[in-house]
PDB file of C-alpha atoms in Angstrom:
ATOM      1  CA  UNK A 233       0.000   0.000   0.000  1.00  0.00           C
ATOM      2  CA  UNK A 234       3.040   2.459   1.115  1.00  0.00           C
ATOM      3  CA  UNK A 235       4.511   1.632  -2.250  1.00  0.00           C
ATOM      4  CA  UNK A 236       1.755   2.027  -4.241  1.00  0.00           C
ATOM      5  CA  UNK A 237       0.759   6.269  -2.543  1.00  0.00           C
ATOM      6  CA  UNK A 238       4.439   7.094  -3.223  1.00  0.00           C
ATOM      7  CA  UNK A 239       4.272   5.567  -6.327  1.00  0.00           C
ATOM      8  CA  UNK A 240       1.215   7.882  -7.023  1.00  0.00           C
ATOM      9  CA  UNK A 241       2.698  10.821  -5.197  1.00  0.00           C
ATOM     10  CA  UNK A 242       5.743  10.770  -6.817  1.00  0.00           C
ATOM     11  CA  UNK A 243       4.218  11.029 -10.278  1.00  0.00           C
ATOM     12  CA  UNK A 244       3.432  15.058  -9.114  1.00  0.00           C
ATOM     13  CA  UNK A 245       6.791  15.816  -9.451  1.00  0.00           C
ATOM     14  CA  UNK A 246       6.021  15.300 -13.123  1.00  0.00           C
ATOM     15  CA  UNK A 247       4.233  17.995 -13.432  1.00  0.00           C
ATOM     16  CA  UNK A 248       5.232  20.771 -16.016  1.00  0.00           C
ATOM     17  CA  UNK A 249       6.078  23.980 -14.328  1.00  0.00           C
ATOM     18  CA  UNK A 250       9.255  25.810 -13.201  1.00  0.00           C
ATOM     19  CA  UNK A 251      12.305  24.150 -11.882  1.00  0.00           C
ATOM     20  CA  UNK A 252      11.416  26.114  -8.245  1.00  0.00           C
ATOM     21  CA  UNK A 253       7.883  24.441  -8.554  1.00  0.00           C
ATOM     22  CA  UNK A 254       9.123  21.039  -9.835  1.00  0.00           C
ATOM     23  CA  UNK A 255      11.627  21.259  -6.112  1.00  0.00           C
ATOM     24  CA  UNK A 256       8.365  22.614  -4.306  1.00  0.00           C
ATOM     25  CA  UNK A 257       6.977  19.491  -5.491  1.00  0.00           C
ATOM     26  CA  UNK A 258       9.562  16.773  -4.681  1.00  0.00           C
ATOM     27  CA  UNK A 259       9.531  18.246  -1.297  1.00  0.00           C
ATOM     28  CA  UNK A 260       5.370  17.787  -1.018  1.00  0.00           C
ATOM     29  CA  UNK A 261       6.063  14.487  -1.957  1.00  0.00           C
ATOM     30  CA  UNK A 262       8.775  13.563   0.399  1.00  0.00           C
ATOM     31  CA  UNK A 263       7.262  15.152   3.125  1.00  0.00           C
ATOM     32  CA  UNK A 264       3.749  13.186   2.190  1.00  0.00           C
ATOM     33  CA  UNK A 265       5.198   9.747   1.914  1.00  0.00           C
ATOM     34  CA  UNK A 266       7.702  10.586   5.187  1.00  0.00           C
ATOM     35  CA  UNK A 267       3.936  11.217   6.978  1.00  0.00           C
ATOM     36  CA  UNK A 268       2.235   8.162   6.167  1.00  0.00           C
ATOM     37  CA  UNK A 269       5.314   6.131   7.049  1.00  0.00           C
ATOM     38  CA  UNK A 270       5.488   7.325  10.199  1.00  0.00           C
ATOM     39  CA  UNK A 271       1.862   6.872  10.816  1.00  0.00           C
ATOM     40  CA  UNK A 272       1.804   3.903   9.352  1.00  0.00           C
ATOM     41  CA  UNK A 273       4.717   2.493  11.849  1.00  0.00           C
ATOM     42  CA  UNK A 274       2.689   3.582  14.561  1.00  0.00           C
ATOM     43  CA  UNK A 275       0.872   0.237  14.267  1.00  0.00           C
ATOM     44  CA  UNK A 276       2.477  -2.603  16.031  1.00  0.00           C
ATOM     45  CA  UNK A 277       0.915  -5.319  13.447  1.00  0.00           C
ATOM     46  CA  UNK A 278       2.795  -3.009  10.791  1.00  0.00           C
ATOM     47  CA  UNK A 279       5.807  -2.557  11.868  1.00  0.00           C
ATOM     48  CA  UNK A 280       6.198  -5.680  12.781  1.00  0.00           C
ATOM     49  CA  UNK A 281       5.318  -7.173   9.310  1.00  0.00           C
ATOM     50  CA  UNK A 282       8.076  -4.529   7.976  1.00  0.00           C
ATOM     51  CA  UNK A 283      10.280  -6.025  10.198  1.00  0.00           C
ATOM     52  CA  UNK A 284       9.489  -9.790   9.355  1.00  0.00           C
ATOM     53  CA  UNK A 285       9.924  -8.982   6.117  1.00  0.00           C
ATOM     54  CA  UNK A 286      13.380  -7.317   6.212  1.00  0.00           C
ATOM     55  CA  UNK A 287      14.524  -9.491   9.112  1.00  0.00           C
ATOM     56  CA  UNK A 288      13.370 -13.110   7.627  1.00  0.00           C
ATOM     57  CA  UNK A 289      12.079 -12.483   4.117  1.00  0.00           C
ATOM     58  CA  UNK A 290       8.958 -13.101   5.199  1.00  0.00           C
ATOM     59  CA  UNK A 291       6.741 -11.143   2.425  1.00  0.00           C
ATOM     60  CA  UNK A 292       3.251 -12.848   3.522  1.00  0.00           C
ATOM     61  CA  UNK A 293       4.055 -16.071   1.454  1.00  0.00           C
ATOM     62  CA  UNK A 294       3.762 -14.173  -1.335  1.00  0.00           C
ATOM     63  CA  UNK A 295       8.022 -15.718  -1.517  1.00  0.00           C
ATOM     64  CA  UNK A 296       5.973 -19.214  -2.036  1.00  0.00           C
ATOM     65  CA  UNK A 297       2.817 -18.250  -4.414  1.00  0.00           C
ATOM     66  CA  UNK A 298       5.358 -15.802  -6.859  1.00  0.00           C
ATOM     67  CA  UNK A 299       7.377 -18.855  -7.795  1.00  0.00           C
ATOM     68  CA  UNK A 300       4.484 -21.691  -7.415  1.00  0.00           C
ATOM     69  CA  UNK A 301       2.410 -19.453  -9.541  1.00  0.00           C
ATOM     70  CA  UNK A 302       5.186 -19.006 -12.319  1.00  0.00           C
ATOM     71  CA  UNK A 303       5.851 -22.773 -12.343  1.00  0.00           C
ATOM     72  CA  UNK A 304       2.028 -23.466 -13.248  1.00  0.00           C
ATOM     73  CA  UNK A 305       1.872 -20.857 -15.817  1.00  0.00           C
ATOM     74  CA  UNK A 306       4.796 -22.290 -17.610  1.00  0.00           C
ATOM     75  CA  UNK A 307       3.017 -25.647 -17.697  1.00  0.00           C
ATOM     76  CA  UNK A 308      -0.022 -24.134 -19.661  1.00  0.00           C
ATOM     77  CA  UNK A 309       1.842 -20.893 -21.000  1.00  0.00           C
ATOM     78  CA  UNK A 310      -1.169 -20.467 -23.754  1.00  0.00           C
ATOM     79  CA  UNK A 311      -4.099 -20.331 -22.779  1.00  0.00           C
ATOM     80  CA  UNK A 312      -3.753 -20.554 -19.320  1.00  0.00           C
ATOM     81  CA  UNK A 313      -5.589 -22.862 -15.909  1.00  0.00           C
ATOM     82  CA  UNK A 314      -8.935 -21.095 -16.321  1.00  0.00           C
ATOM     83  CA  UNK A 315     -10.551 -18.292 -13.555  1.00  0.00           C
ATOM     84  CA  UNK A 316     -11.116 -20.670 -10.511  1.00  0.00           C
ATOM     85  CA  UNK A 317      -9.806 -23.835 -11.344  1.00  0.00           C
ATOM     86  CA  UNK A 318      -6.018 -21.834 -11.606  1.00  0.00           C
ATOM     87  CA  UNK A 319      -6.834 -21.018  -8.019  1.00  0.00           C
ATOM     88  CA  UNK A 320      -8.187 -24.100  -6.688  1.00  0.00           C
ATOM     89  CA  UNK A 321      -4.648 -25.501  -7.784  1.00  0.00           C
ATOM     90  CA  UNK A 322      -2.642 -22.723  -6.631  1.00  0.00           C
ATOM     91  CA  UNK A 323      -4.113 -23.682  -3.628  1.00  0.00           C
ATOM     92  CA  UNK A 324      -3.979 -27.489  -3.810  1.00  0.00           C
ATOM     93  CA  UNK A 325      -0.179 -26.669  -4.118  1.00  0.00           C
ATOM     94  CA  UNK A 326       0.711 -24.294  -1.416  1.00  0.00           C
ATOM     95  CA  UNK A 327      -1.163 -26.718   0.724  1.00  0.00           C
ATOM     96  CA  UNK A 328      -1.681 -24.061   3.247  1.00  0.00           C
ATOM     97  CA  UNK A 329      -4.747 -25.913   6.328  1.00  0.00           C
ATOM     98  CA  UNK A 330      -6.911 -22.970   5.883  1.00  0.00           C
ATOM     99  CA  UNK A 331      -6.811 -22.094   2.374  1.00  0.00           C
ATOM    100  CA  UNK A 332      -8.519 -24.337  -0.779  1.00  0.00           C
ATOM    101  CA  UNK A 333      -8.198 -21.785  -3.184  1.00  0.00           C
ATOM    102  CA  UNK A 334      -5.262 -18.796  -4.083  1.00  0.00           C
ATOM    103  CA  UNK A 335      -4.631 -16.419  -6.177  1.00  0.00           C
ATOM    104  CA  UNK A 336      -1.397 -14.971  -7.029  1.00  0.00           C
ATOM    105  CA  UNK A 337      -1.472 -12.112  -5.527  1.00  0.00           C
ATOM    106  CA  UNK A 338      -0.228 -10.241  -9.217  1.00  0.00           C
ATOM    107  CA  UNK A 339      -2.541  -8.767 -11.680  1.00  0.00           C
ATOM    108  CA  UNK A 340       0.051 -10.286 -14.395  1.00  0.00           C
ATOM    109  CA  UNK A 341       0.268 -13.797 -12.894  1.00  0.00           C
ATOM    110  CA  UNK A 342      -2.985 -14.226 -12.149  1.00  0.00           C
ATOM    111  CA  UNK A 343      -3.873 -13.002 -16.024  1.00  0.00           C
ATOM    112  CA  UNK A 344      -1.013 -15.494 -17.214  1.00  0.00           C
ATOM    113  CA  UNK A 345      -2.541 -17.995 -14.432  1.00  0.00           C
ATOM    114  CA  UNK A 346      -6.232 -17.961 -15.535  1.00  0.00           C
ATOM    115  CA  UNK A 347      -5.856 -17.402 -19.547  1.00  0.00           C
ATOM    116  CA  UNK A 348      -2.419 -17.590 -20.201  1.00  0.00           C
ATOM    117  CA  UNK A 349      -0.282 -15.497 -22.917  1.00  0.00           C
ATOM    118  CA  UNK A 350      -3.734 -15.361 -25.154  1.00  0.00           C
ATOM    119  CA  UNK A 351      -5.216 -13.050 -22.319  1.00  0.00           C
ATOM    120  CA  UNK A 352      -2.175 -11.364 -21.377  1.00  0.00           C
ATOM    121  CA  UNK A 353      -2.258  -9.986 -24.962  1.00  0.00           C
ATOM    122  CA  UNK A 354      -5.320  -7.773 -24.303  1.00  0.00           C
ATOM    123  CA  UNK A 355      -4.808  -6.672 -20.900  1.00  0.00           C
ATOM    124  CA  UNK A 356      -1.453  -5.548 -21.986  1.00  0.00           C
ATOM    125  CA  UNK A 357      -3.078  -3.455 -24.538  1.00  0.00           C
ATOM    126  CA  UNK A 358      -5.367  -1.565 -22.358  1.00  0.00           C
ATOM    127  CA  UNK A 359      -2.410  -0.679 -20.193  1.00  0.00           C
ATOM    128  CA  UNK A 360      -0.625   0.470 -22.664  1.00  0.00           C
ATOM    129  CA  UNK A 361      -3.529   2.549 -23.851  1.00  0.00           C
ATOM    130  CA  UNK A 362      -3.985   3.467 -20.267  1.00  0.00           C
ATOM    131  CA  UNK A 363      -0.666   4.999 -19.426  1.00  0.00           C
ATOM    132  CA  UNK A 364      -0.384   6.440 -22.967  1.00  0.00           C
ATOM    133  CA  UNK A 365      -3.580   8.386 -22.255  1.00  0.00           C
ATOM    134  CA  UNK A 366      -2.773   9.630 -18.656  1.00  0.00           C
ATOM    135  CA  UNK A 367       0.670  10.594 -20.144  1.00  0.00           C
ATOM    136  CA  UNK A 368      -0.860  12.926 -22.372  1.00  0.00           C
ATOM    137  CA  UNK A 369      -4.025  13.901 -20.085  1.00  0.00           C
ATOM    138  CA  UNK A 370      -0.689  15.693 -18.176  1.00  0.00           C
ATOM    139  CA  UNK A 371      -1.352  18.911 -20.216  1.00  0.00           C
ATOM    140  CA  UNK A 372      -5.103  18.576 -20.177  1.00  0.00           C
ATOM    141  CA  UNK A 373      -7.662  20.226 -17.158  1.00  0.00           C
ATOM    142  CA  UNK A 374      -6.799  17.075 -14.903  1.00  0.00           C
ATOM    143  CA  UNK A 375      -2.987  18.066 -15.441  1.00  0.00           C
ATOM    144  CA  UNK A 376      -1.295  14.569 -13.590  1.00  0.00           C
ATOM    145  CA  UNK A 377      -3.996  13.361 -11.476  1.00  0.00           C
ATOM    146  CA  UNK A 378      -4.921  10.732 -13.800  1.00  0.00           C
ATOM    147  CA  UNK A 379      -1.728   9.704 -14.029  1.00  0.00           C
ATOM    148  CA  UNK A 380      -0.945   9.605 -10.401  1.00  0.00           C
ATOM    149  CA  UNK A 381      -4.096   7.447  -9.808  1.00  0.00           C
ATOM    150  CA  UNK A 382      -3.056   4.994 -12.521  1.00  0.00           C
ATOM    151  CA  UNK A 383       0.327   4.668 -11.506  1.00  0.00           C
ATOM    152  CA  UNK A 384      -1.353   4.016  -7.555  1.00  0.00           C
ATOM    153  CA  UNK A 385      -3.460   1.074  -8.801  1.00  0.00           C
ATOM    154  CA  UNK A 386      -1.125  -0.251 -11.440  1.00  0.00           C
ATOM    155  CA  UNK A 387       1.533  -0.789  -8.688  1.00  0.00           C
ATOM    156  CA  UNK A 388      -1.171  -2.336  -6.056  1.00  0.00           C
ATOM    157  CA  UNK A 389      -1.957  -4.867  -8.718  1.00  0.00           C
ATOM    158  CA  UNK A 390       1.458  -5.971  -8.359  1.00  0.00           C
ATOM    159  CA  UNK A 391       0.773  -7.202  -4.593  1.00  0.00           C
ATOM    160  CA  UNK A 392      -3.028  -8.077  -5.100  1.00  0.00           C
ATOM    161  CA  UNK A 393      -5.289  -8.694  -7.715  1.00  0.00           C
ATOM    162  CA  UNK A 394      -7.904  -5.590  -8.186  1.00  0.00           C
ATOM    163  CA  UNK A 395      -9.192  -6.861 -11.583  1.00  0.00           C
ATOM    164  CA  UNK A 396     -12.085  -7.519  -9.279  1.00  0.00           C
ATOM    165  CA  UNK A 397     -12.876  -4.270  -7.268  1.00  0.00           C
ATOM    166  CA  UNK A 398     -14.695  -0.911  -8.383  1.00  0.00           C
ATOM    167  CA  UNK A 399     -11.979   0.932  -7.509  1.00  0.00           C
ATOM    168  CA  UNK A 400      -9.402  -0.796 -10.202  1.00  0.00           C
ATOM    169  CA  UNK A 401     -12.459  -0.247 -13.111  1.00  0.00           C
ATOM    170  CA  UNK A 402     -13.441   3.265 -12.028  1.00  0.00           C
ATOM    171  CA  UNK A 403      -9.781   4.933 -12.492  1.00  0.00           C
ATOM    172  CA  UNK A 404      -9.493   3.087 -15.297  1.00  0.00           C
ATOM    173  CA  UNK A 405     -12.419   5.192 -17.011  1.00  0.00           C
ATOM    174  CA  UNK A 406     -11.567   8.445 -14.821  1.00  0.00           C
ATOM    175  CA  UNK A 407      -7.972   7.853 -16.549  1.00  0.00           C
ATOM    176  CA  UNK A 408      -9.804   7.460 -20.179  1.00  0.00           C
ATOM    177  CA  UNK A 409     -11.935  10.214 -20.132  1.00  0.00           C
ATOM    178  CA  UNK A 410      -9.399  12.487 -19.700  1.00  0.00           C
ATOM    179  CA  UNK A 411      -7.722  12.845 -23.143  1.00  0.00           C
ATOM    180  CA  UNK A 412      -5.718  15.566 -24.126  1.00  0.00           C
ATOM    181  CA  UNK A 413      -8.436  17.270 -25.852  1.00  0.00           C
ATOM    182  CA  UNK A 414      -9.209  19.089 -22.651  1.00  0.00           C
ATOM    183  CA  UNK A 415      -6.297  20.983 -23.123  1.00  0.00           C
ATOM    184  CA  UNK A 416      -5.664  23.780 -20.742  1.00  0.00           C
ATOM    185  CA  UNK A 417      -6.912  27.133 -22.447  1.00  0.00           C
ATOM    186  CA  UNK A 418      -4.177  30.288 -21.863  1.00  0.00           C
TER     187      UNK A 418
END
């Protein structure tokens, strides 16, 4: 989650402007991302996952599904497991007691997962078209707002799967609608 806001902060310091604003903007950033960090550590259940995971490696299995996941998709590299049966044996192979099913926990595994390189195809063409749009949208009304939310849920996709919530779907179409001929006037 911490990755994915500075990942969408830092995408202001994109924006056009003076070299004094483009500074003013780093610092916003820095600043930002420095505050939710230290709110963020205020949490015992946080830190202490930060610290399992620099200490021991421990990165919520995900150091288990990530490789488990790739394995399966090279055995059916075409067209994929299918949705739910790709989970069911995700699952079946982590073998974890209180988990049948799994999924990858990566927008692009779980795509090369459930319909292999034929799905990955498509889905690699709306990002593209994505980020190409909310690159330009940068000198349109929204300026890099659309950007900066793309950039947020692209990089949360690669820690959980969002294909499936409202929130993936509506910046997609916020991100869209803003094409460059909205273009600033003056």
């Amino acid at each position: 989650g911490l990755l994915a806001l500075g990942g969408g902060l830092l995408v202001f310091t994109l924006k056009r402007g003076a070299v004094s604003a483009k500074f003013r903007n780093a610092a916003v950033v820095l600043i930002g991302i420095s505050f939710f960090l230290a709110l963020v550590m205020q949490s015992e259940a946080s830190r202490s996952r930060f610290e399992s995971a620099i200490e021991d490696g421990n990165l919520a299995r995900r150091e288990k599904i990530y490789p488990e996941a790739w394995k399966m998709f090279t055995e059916k590299p075409l067209f994929g497991w299918g949705a739910k049966s790709s989970e069911y044996e995700l699952g079946a192979r982590l073998a974890h007691v209180d988990e049948d099913s799994k999924n990858p926990h990566n927008l692009i595994l779980f795509v090369l997962l459930s319909s292999g390189l034929i799905g990955l195809v498509p889905l690699m063409a709306g990002i593209i078209l994505t980020v190409k749009t909310a690159w330009k949208a940068r000198d349109g009304i929204r300026g890099v707002l659309p950007l900066a939310r793309l950039m947020t849920v692209l990089i949360a996709n690669m820690s959980g799967v969002w294909l499936h919530n409202k929130m993936h779907w509506f910046v997609m179409a916020y991100v869209l609608s803003s094409p460059i001929m909205f273009k600033r006037i003056g």
